[in-house]
Amino acid sequence: MYLHIGEDILVKTDDVIAILDKKLLQASPIMNEFLEKKSDVTSHLTKNSVKSIVVTDKQVYYSPLASATLKKRSLQPALLIDEIDVLGI
């Protein structure tokens, strides 16, 4: 299954290691150090405020979507093609 994390970017849910709230940045020097080390594989998906950080095995994304929203999306069951036909979508 894939997770939409903002700005037309989809990541495989199996690749997601963590979805972090932006407030963690302000509270944790360890998190700041981690993100500095990962700066070469970081993508900013917003020009405005960052609400969450999505860490995958290959990339770190700064997302405009709240971590709670991303969590809810990641827990929703995927619609299969057969289910879409039944729903008339």
Short mmCIF file of N, CA, C and O in Angstrom, two decimals:
data_model
loop_
_atom_site.label_atom_id
_atom_site.label_comp_id
_atom_site.label_asym_id
_atom_site.label_seq_id
_atom_site.Cartn_x
_atom_site.Cartn_y
_atom_site.Cartn_z
N MET A 1 0.83 -1.17 0.00
CA MET A 1 0.00 0.00 0.00
C MET A 1 0.89 1.25 0.00
O MET A 1 2.01 1.22 0.50
N TYR A 2 0.35 2.33 -0.53
CA TYR A 2 1.08 3.58 -0.61
C TYR A 2 0.42 4.65 0.27
O TYR A 2 -0.78 4.62 0.50
N LEU A 3 1.24 5.57 0.73
CA LEU A 3 0.79 6.65 1.60
C LEU A 3 1.10 7.98 0.93
O LEU A 3 2.25 8.25 0.57
N HIS A 4 0.06 8.82 0.75
CA HIS A 4 0.25 10.16 0.20
C HIS A 4 0.75 11.06 1.33
O HIS A 4 0.07 11.21 2.35
N ILE A 5 1.94 11.64 1.16
CA ILE A 5 2.52 12.46 2.23
C ILE A 5 2.56 13.94 1.90
O ILE A 5 3.11 14.73 2.65
N GLY A 6 1.98 14.33 0.75
CA GLY A 6 1.93 15.73 0.36
C GLY A 6 2.60 15.97 -0.98
O GLY A 6 3.47 15.20 -1.40
N GLU A 7 2.13 17.02 -1.67
CA GLU A 7 2.70 17.45 -2.94
C GLU A 7 2.84 16.31 -3.96
O GLU A 7 3.87 16.16 -4.60
N ASP A 8 1.81 15.51 -4.08
CA ASP A 8 1.78 14.41 -5.06
C ASP A 8 2.86 13.35 -4.85
O ASP A 8 3.27 12.68 -5.78
N ILE A 9 3.36 13.23 -3.64
CA ILE A 9 4.37 12.23 -3.32
C ILE A 9 3.71 11.06 -2.60
O ILE A 9 3.00 11.24 -1.62
N LEU A 10 3.97 9.85 -3.11
CA LEU A 10 3.50 8.62 -2.49
C LEU A 10 4.71 7.80 -2.07
O LEU A 10 5.70 7.73 -2.80
N VAL A 11 4.63 7.22 -0.89
CA VAL A 11 5.68 6.31 -0.43
C VAL A 11 5.04 4.99 -0.04
O VAL A 11 3.88 4.96 0.40
N LYS A 12 5.77 3.91 -0.23
CA LYS A 12 5.26 2.61 0.19
C LYS A 12 5.20 2.57 1.71
O LYS A 12 6.17 2.96 2.37
N THR A 13 4.10 2.10 2.25
CA THR A 13 3.97 2.04 3.70
C THR A 13 5.01 1.09 4.31
O THR A 13 5.44 1.30 5.44
N ASP A 14 5.42 0.08 3.56
CA ASP A 14 6.45 -0.84 4.06
C ASP A 14 7.80 -0.15 4.22
O ASP A 14 8.64 -0.61 4.99
N ASP A 15 8.03 0.95 3.49
CA ASP A 15 9.29 1.67 3.55
C ASP A 15 9.34 2.71 4.67
O ASP A 15 10.39 3.23 5.00
N VAL A 16 8.18 3.05 5.24
CA VAL A 16 8.12 4.08 6.28
C VAL A 16 8.66 3.53 7.59
O VAL A 16 8.21 2.51 8.09
N ILE A 17 9.67 4.21 8.10
CA ILE A 17 10.28 3.84 9.38
C ILE A 17 9.63 4.62 10.52
O ILE A 17 9.36 4.07 11.59
N ALA A 18 9.36 5.91 10.27
CA ALA A 18 8.75 6.75 11.33
C ALA A 18 8.01 7.93 10.72
O ALA A 18 8.39 8.43 9.67
N ILE A 19 6.95 8.33 11.40
CA ILE A 19 6.23 9.57 11.10
C ILE A 19 6.33 10.40 12.38
O ILE A 19 5.78 10.01 13.41
N LEU A 20 7.03 11.51 12.29
CA LEU A 20 7.34 12.30 13.48
C LEU A 20 6.67 13.67 13.44
O LEU A 20 6.59 14.29 12.38
N ASP A 21 6.22 14.14 14.58
CA ASP A 21 5.64 15.47 14.69
C ASP A 21 6.75 16.51 14.67
O ASP A 21 7.83 16.28 15.21
N LYS A 22 6.48 17.64 14.07
CA LYS A 22 7.53 18.69 13.97
C LYS A 22 7.97 19.20 15.33
O LYS A 22 9.07 19.70 15.49
N LYS A 23 7.11 19.08 16.34
CA LYS A 23 7.46 19.55 17.68
C LYS A 23 8.64 18.78 18.26
O LYS A 23 9.35 19.28 19.12
N LEU A 24 8.84 17.57 17.75
CA LEU A 24 9.96 16.75 18.20
C LEU A 24 11.30 17.42 17.87
O LEU A 24 12.27 17.28 18.60
N LEU A 25 11.32 18.16 16.77
CA LEU A 25 12.55 18.87 16.38
C LEU A 25 13.00 19.86 17.45
O LEU A 25 14.17 19.97 17.74
N GLN A 26 12.03 20.58 18.00
CA GLN A 26 12.34 21.61 18.98
C GLN A 26 12.74 21.01 20.32
O GLN A 26 13.46 21.62 21.08
N ALA A 27 12.27 19.79 20.59
CA ALA A 27 12.48 19.21 21.91
C ALA A 27 13.68 18.26 21.99
O ALA A 27 14.11 17.92 23.07
N SER A 28 14.21 17.85 20.83
CA SER A 28 15.22 16.81 20.86
C SER A 28 16.49 17.18 20.08
O SER A 28 16.47 17.24 18.85
N PRO A 29 17.59 17.39 20.77
CA PRO A 29 18.85 17.64 20.08
C PRO A 29 19.31 16.40 19.29
O PRO A 29 19.99 16.53 18.27
N ILE A 30 18.93 15.23 19.74
CA ILE A 30 19.30 14.00 19.02
C ILE A 30 18.61 13.97 17.66
O ILE A 30 19.21 13.58 16.65
N MET A 31 17.35 14.40 17.62
CA MET A 31 16.62 14.44 16.35
C MET A 31 17.25 15.45 15.39
O MET A 31 17.37 15.18 14.20
N ASN A 32 17.66 16.59 15.92
CA ASN A 32 18.33 17.59 15.08
C ASN A 32 19.62 17.02 14.50
O ASN A 32 19.92 17.22 13.32
N GLU A 33 20.37 16.30 15.29
CA GLU A 33 21.61 15.68 14.83
C GLU A 33 21.32 14.65 13.74
O GLU A 33 22.01 14.61 12.72
N PHE A 34 20.29 13.83 13.93
CA PHE A 34 19.91 12.83 12.93
C PHE A 34 19.56 13.50 11.60
O PHE A 34 20.01 13.07 10.54
N LEU A 35 18.75 14.56 11.66
CA LEU A 35 18.33 15.24 10.44
C LEU A 35 19.48 15.94 9.74
O LEU A 35 19.52 16.02 8.51
N GLU A 36 20.44 16.45 10.49
CA GLU A 36 21.63 17.04 9.88
C GLU A 36 22.43 15.99 9.12
O GLU A 36 22.92 16.25 8.03
N LYS A 37 22.53 14.80 9.68
CA LYS A 37 23.26 13.71 9.01
C LYS A 37 22.53 13.24 7.76
O LYS A 37 23.16 12.76 6.83
N LYS A 38 21.21 13.38 7.73
CA LYS A 38 20.41 12.94 6.60
C LYS A 38 20.09 14.07 5.62
O LYS A 38 19.27 13.91 4.72
N SER A 39 20.74 15.21 5.76
CA SER A 39 20.40 16.37 4.93
C SER A 39 20.60 16.13 3.44
O SER A 39 19.91 16.73 2.61
N ASP A 40 21.47 15.22 3.06
CA ASP A 40 21.70 14.94 1.64
C ASP A 40 20.57 14.13 1.01
O ASP A 40 20.45 14.08 -0.21
N VAL A 41 19.73 13.49 1.82
CA VAL A 41 18.60 12.70 1.31
C VAL A 41 17.28 13.24 1.87
O VAL A 41 16.34 12.50 2.12
N THR A 42 17.20 14.56 1.99
CA THR A 42 16.01 15.20 2.55
C THR A 42 15.26 15.93 1.46
O THR A 42 15.85 16.60 0.62
N SER A 43 13.92 15.79 1.47
CA SER A 43 13.05 16.50 0.52
C SER A 43 12.05 17.34 1.28
O SER A 43 11.34 16.83 2.14
N HIS A 44 12.01 18.63 0.96
CA HIS A 44 11.02 19.53 1.55
C HIS A 44 9.81 19.57 0.62
O HIS A 44 9.93 20.00 -0.52
N LEU A 45 8.67 19.11 1.11
CA LEU A 45 7.47 19.03 0.29
C LEU A 45 6.57 20.25 0.45
O LEU A 45 5.48 20.26 -0.09
N THR A 46 7.03 21.22 1.19
CA THR A 46 6.21 22.41 1.42
C THR A 46 7.07 23.66 1.41
O THR A 46 8.23 23.64 1.81
N LYS A 47 6.47 24.73 0.93
CA LYS A 47 7.14 26.03 0.99
C LYS A 47 6.73 26.76 2.27
O LYS A 47 7.38 27.68 2.70
N ASN A 48 5.62 26.32 2.84
CA ASN A 48 5.10 26.92 4.07
C ASN A 48 5.57 26.11 5.28
O ASN A 48 6.68 25.62 5.30
N SER A 49 4.70 25.95 6.24
CA SER A 49 5.12 25.30 7.48
C SER A 49 5.15 23.77 7.34
O SER A 49 4.31 23.16 6.72
N VAL A 50 6.15 23.21 7.96
CA VAL A 50 6.30 21.76 8.05
C VAL A 50 5.51 21.28 9.25
O VAL A 50 5.63 21.85 10.34
N LYS A 51 4.69 20.24 9.07
CA LYS A 51 3.90 19.72 10.18
C LYS A 51 4.40 18.37 10.66
O LYS A 51 4.17 17.99 11.79
N SER A 52 5.09 17.64 9.77
CA SER A 52 5.59 16.34 10.17
C SER A 52 6.82 15.96 9.35
O SER A 52 7.11 16.58 8.32
N ILE A 53 7.51 14.94 9.83
CA ILE A 53 8.69 14.41 9.15
C ILE A 53 8.46 12.93 8.93
O ILE A 53 8.13 12.20 9.87
N VAL A 54 8.59 12.50 7.68
CA VAL A 54 8.41 11.09 7.34
C VAL A 54 9.78 10.53 7.01
O VAL A 54 10.46 11.01 6.09
N VAL A 55 10.19 9.52 7.76
CA VAL A 55 11.49 8.88 7.56
C VAL A 55 11.26 7.54 6.89
O VAL A 55 10.51 6.71 7.39
N THR A 56 11.89 7.35 5.72
CA THR A 56 11.84 6.06 5.05
C THR A 56 13.25 5.49 5.02
O THR A 56 14.20 6.14 5.46
N ASP A 57 13.38 4.30 4.45
CA ASP A 57 14.71 3.69 4.42
C ASP A 57 15.68 4.41 3.49
O ASP A 57 16.88 4.29 3.64
N LYS A 58 15.16 5.22 2.54
CA LYS A 58 16.03 5.91 1.59
C LYS A 58 15.96 7.43 1.65
O LYS A 58 16.85 8.10 1.14
N GLN A 59 14.92 7.98 2.26
CA GLN A 59 14.67 9.42 2.17
C GLN A 59 14.03 9.94 3.45
O GLN A 59 13.36 9.19 4.16
N VAL A 60 14.23 11.23 3.70
CA VAL A 60 13.54 11.93 4.78
C VAL A 60 12.71 13.03 4.13
O VAL A 60 13.23 13.82 3.33
N TYR A 61 11.42 13.07 4.43
CA TYR A 61 10.51 14.04 3.83
C TYR A 61 9.97 14.97 4.91
O TYR A 61 9.53 14.52 5.96
N TYR A 62 9.98 16.27 4.61
CA TYR A 62 9.33 17.27 5.46
C TYR A 62 7.96 17.49 4.84
O TYR A 62 7.85 18.02 3.75
N SER A 63 6.90 17.08 5.54
CA SER A 63 5.56 17.07 4.98
C SER A 63 4.70 18.22 5.52
O SER A 63 4.80 18.58 6.69
N PRO A 64 3.81 18.74 4.66
CA PRO A 64 2.86 19.76 5.12
C PRO A 64 1.66 19.17 5.85
O PRO A 64 0.83 19.90 6.37
N LEU A 65 1.57 17.83 5.89
CA LEU A 65 0.44 17.16 6.54
C LEU A 65 0.80 16.80 7.98
O LEU A 65 1.93 16.44 8.27
N ALA A 66 -0.18 16.88 8.85
CA ALA A 66 0.03 16.56 10.27
C ALA A 66 0.33 15.08 10.45
O ALA A 66 -0.15 14.23 9.69
N SER A 67 1.12 14.77 11.46
CA SER A 67 1.48 13.38 11.72
C SER A 67 0.24 12.53 12.03
O SER A 67 0.16 11.37 11.63
N ALA A 68 -0.76 13.10 12.70
CA ALA A 68 -1.99 12.36 13.00
C ALA A 68 -2.73 12.02 11.71
O ALA A 68 -3.27 10.92 11.57
N THR A 69 -2.75 12.94 10.76
CA THR A 69 -3.40 12.68 9.47
C THR A 69 -2.69 11.56 8.73
O THR A 69 -3.32 10.66 8.18
N LEU A 70 -1.37 11.61 8.72
CA LEU A 70 -0.60 10.57 8.04
C LEU A 70 -0.80 9.21 8.70
O LEU A 70 -0.89 8.19 8.02
N LYS A 71 -0.88 9.21 10.02
CA LYS A 71 -1.11 7.95 10.72
C LYS A 71 -2.47 7.36 10.33
O LYS A 71 -2.57 6.17 10.03
N LYS A 72 -3.51 8.20 10.32
CA LYS A 72 -4.84 7.73 9.94
C LYS A 72 -4.83 7.16 8.52
O LYS A 72 -5.42 6.12 8.26
N ARG A 73 -4.18 7.87 7.62
CA ARG A 73 -4.11 7.40 6.23
C ARG A 73 -3.38 6.07 6.13
O ARG A 73 -3.74 5.22 5.33
N SER A 74 -2.34 5.90 6.91
CA SER A 74 -1.55 4.68 6.83
C SER A 74 -2.31 3.47 7.37
O SER A 74 -2.03 2.34 6.99
N LEU A 75 -3.29 3.72 8.24
CA LEU A 75 -4.05 2.63 8.84
C LEU A 75 -5.32 2.27 8.06
O LEU A 75 -5.96 1.27 8.34
N GLN A 76 -5.68 3.10 7.07
CA GLN A 76 -6.86 2.81 6.27
C GLN A 76 -6.60 1.63 5.35
O GLN A 76 -5.52 1.55 4.75
N PRO A 77 -7.56 0.74 5.22
CA PRO A 77 -7.38 -0.38 4.29
C PRO A 77 -7.36 0.12 2.85
O PRO A 77 -8.04 1.09 2.51
N ALA A 78 -6.56 -0.53 2.05
CA ALA A 78 -6.46 -0.15 0.63
C ALA A 78 -7.70 -0.64 -0.11
O ALA A 78 -8.24 -1.69 0.17
N LEU A 79 -8.15 0.16 -1.06
CA LEU A 79 -9.25 -0.26 -1.92
C LEU A 79 -8.67 -1.08 -3.06
O LEU A 79 -7.75 -0.65 -3.75
N LEU A 80 -9.19 -2.24 -3.27
CA LEU A 80 -8.77 -3.08 -4.36
C LEU A 80 -9.62 -2.76 -5.59
O LEU A 80 -10.72 -2.21 -5.48
N ILE A 81 -9.13 -3.10 -6.76
CA ILE A 81 -9.85 -2.81 -8.00
C ILE A 81 -11.27 -3.38 -7.96
O ILE A 81 -12.21 -2.72 -8.35
N ASP A 82 -11.45 -4.60 -7.47
CA ASP A 82 -12.78 -5.21 -7.40
C ASP A 82 -13.71 -4.41 -6.49
O ASP A 82 -14.89 -4.25 -6.78
N GLU A 83 -13.18 -3.86 -5.39
CA GLU A 83 -13.99 -3.07 -4.48
C GLU A 83 -14.41 -1.75 -5.11
O GLU A 83 -15.51 -1.27 -4.90
N ILE A 84 -13.54 -1.18 -5.92
CA ILE A 84 -13.85 0.08 -6.60
C ILE A 84 -15.00 -0.15 -7.58
O ILE A 84 -15.93 0.65 -7.68
N ASP A 85 -14.98 -1.27 -8.32
CA ASP A 85 -16.06 -1.58 -9.25
C ASP A 85 -17.39 -1.72 -8.52
O ASP A 85 -18.41 -1.25 -8.97
N VAL A 86 -17.38 -2.36 -7.36
CA VAL A 86 -18.60 -2.57 -6.59
C VAL A 86 -19.14 -1.24 -6.07
O VAL A 86 -20.34 -1.00 -6.05
N LEU A 87 -18.24 -0.35 -5.66
CA LEU A 87 -18.65 0.94 -5.13
C LEU A 87 -19.10 1.92 -6.22
O LEU A 87 -19.65 2.96 -5.94
N GLY A 88 -18.80 1.58 -7.46
CA GLY A 88 -19.18 2.46 -8.56
C GLY A 88 -18.26 3.64 -8.73
O GLY A 88 -18.66 4.66 -9.27
N ILE A 89 -17.03 3.53 -8.26
CA ILE A 89 -16.07 4.62 -8.36
C ILE A 89 -15.37 4.55 -9.70
O ILE A 89 -15.04 3.56 -10.22
#
